[in-house]
């Protein structure tokens, strides 16, 4: 009933930028359940972590390692969520997942997009 599709991943040199996009689609009821949205990442050998989220109340939170470098935003009119990533570091290399939900961004997931930062 809800689909999330990420795009914008790729290979970039350290210090560069990427903008990830997440297109959401589905039934009106399904889209209405995407009140919380977030971006997760999973690096090889590491647990998946929540990088950035927009809460149902509109609050924004970031994991400490990306504060000041990443920015999450959403365009409700276009059913899109974005993650602007600046000053990228090799340790940002991971598969990035878009996710959404009614309370927490964890009910619906995209397929992921690879981000590779070379040193």
mmCIF file of C-alpha atoms in Angstrom:
data_model
loop_
_atom_site.group_PDB
_atom_site.id
_atom_site.type_symbol
_atom_site.label_atom_id
_atom_site.label_comp_id
_atom_site.label_asym_id
_atom_site.label_seq_id
_atom_site.Cartn_x
_atom_site.Cartn_y
_atom_site.Cartn_z
ATOM 1 C CA UNK A 1 0.000 0.000 0.000
ATOM 2 C CA UNK A 2 3.021 2.269 0.360
ATOM 3 C CA UNK A 3 6.161 2.318 -1.744
ATOM 4 C CA UNK A 4 9.377 4.165 -1.023
ATOM 5 C CA UNK A 5 12.013 4.499 -3.733
ATOM 6 C CA UNK A 6 15.409 6.049 -3.059
ATOM 7 C CA UNK A 7 17.684 7.642 -5.628
ATOM 8 C CA UNK A 8 20.753 9.834 -5.720
ATOM 9 C CA UNK A 9 23.398 7.500 -4.370
ATOM 10 C CA UNK A 10 26.761 7.095 -6.015
ATOM 11 C CA UNK A 11 30.488 7.452 -5.627
ATOM 12 C CA UNK A 12 31.944 10.732 -4.418
ATOM 13 C CA UNK A 13 35.306 11.894 -3.140
ATOM 14 C CA UNK A 14 35.777 12.853 0.485
ATOM 15 C CA UNK A 15 34.591 16.402 1.046
ATOM 16 C CA UNK A 16 31.993 16.159 -1.682
ATOM 17 C CA UNK A 17 28.221 16.261 -1.557
ATOM 18 C CA UNK A 18 25.294 14.095 -2.536
ATOM 19 C CA UNK A 19 21.561 14.598 -2.326
ATOM 20 C CA UNK A 20 19.429 11.547 -1.737
ATOM 21 C CA UNK A 21 15.780 11.560 -2.713
ATOM 22 C CA UNK A 22 12.954 9.331 -1.561
ATOM 23 C CA UNK A 23 9.775 9.186 -3.598
ATOM 24 C CA UNK A 24 6.761 7.874 -1.728
ATOM 25 C CA UNK A 25 3.615 6.564 -3.371
ATOM 26 C CA UNK A 26 0.565 4.500 -2.565
ATOM 27 C CA UNK A 27 -2.969 4.834 -1.378
ATOM 28 C CA UNK A 28 -4.170 8.002 0.334
ATOM 29 C CA UNK A 29 -4.526 6.014 3.542
ATOM 30 C CA UNK A 30 -1.030 4.628 3.177
ATOM 31 C CA UNK A 31 0.562 7.994 2.493
ATOM 32 C CA UNK A 32 -1.239 9.428 5.502
ATOM 33 C CA UNK A 33 0.646 6.931 7.680
ATOM 34 C CA UNK A 34 4.004 8.433 6.697
ATOM 35 C CA UNK A 35 3.937 11.063 9.393
ATOM 36 C CA UNK A 36 7.444 10.252 10.560
ATOM 37 C CA UNK A 37 10.180 9.935 7.941
ATOM 38 C CA UNK A 38 13.807 9.067 8.270
ATOM 39 C CA UNK A 39 17.022 8.020 6.617
ATOM 40 C CA UNK A 40 18.966 5.039 7.919
ATOM 41 C CA UNK A 41 22.302 3.675 6.813
ATOM 42 C CA UNK A 42 23.953 0.315 7.078
ATOM 43 C CA UNK A 43 27.680 -0.097 6.568
ATOM 44 C CA UNK A 44 29.362 -3.483 6.116
ATOM 45 C CA UNK A 45 29.765 -5.204 9.471
ATOM 46 C CA UNK A 46 27.787 -2.542 11.324
ATOM 47 C CA UNK A 47 24.250 -2.259 12.599
ATOM 48 C CA UNK A 48 21.754 -0.170 10.736
ATOM 49 C CA UNK A 49 21.526 3.281 12.304
ATOM 50 C CA UNK A 50 19.061 6.113 12.072
ATOM 51 C CA UNK A 51 20.925 9.028 10.524
ATOM 52 C CA UNK A 52 18.204 11.660 10.370
ATOM 53 C CA UNK A 53 14.501 11.832 11.058
ATOM 54 C CA UNK A 54 11.519 14.134 10.874
ATOM 55 C CA UNK A 55 9.102 13.423 13.705
ATOM 56 C CA UNK A 56 5.306 13.538 13.364
ATOM 57 C CA UNK A 57 5.404 16.923 15.060
ATOM 58 C CA UNK A 58 7.928 18.272 12.582
ATOM 59 C CA UNK A 59 10.977 17.999 14.794
ATOM 60 C CA UNK A 60 14.276 17.050 13.220
ATOM 61 C CA UNK A 61 16.936 14.854 14.774
ATOM 62 C CA UNK A 62 20.366 13.742 13.605
ATOM 63 C CA UNK A 63 22.871 11.215 14.797
ATOM 64 C CA UNK A 64 25.855 13.051 16.251
ATOM 65 C CA UNK A 65 28.239 11.944 13.528
ATOM 66 C CA UNK A 66 26.354 13.840 10.800
ATOM 67 C CA UNK A 67 25.248 16.964 12.667
ATOM 68 C CA UNK A 68 26.228 20.072 10.759
ATOM 69 C CA UNK A 69 26.867 18.095 7.563
ATOM 70 C CA UNK A 70 23.559 16.427 6.672
ATOM 71 C CA UNK A 71 20.117 17.983 6.324
ATOM 72 C CA UNK A 72 16.803 16.153 6.029
ATOM 73 C CA UNK A 73 13.761 17.765 4.469
ATOM 74 C CA UNK A 74 10.404 16.778 3.027
ATOM 75 C CA UNK A 75 8.100 18.134 0.373
ATOM 76 C CA UNK A 76 4.628 16.952 1.314
ATOM 77 C CA UNK A 77 3.060 18.323 -1.860
ATOM 78 C CA UNK A 78 5.324 16.090 -3.927
ATOM 79 C CA UNK A 79 5.480 13.193 -1.441
ATOM 80 C CA UNK A 80 9.259 13.427 -1.384
ATOM 81 C CA UNK A 81 11.899 13.268 1.328
ATOM 82 C CA UNK A 82 15.483 14.396 0.859
ATOM 83 C CA UNK A 83 18.824 14.005 2.553
ATOM 84 C CA UNK A 84 21.432 16.598 1.634
ATOM 85 C CA UNK A 85 24.856 15.277 2.551
ATOM 86 C CA UNK A 86 27.815 17.658 2.587
ATOM 87 C CA UNK A 87 31.438 17.294 3.631
ATOM 88 C CA UNK A 88 31.197 13.565 3.109
ATOM 89 C CA UNK A 89 33.712 11.303 4.790
ATOM 90 C CA UNK A 90 34.798 7.736 3.957
ATOM 91 C CA UNK A 91 33.005 6.586 7.112
ATOM 92 C CA UNK A 92 29.725 7.750 5.577
ATOM 93 C CA UNK A 93 30.003 4.912 3.081
ATOM 94 C CA UNK A 94 26.933 2.720 3.478
ATOM 95 C CA UNK A 95 23.639 1.686 1.973
ATOM 96 C CA UNK A 96 21.140 4.415 2.794
ATOM 97 C CA UNK A 97 17.493 3.542 3.352
ATOM 98 C CA UNK A 98 14.462 5.779 3.406
ATOM 99 C CA UNK A 99 11.769 4.748 5.870
ATOM 100 C CA UNK A 100 8.488 6.064 7.170
ATOM 101 C CA UNK A 101 5.798 5.345 9.702
ATOM 102 C CA UNK A 102 2.957 6.646 11.776
ATOM 103 C CA UNK A 103 4.926 7.229 15.001
ATOM 104 C CA UNK A 104 8.465 6.183 14.152
ATOM 105 C CA UNK A 105 10.116 5.961 10.700
ATOM 106 C CA UNK A 106 10.158 2.189 10.684
ATOM 107 C CA UNK A 107 6.924 0.821 9.229
ATOM 108 C CA UNK A 108 7.741 1.119 5.547
ATOM 109 C CA UNK A 109 11.132 0.834 3.882
ATOM 110 C CA UNK A 110 12.758 1.533 0.561
ATOM 111 C CA UNK A 111 15.190 -0.800 -1.141
ATOM 112 C CA UNK A 112 18.250 1.295 -0.344
ATOM 113 C CA UNK A 113 20.813 3.227 -2.343
ATOM 114 C CA UNK A 114 24.583 2.827 -2.126
ATOM 115 C CA UNK A 115 26.750 5.770 -1.127
ATOM 116 C CA UNK A 116 30.487 5.323 -1.452
ATOM 117 C CA UNK A 117 32.917 8.004 -0.312
ATOM 118 C CA UNK A 118 36.470 7.578 -1.509
ATOM 119 C CA UNK A 119 39.446 9.013 0.353
#
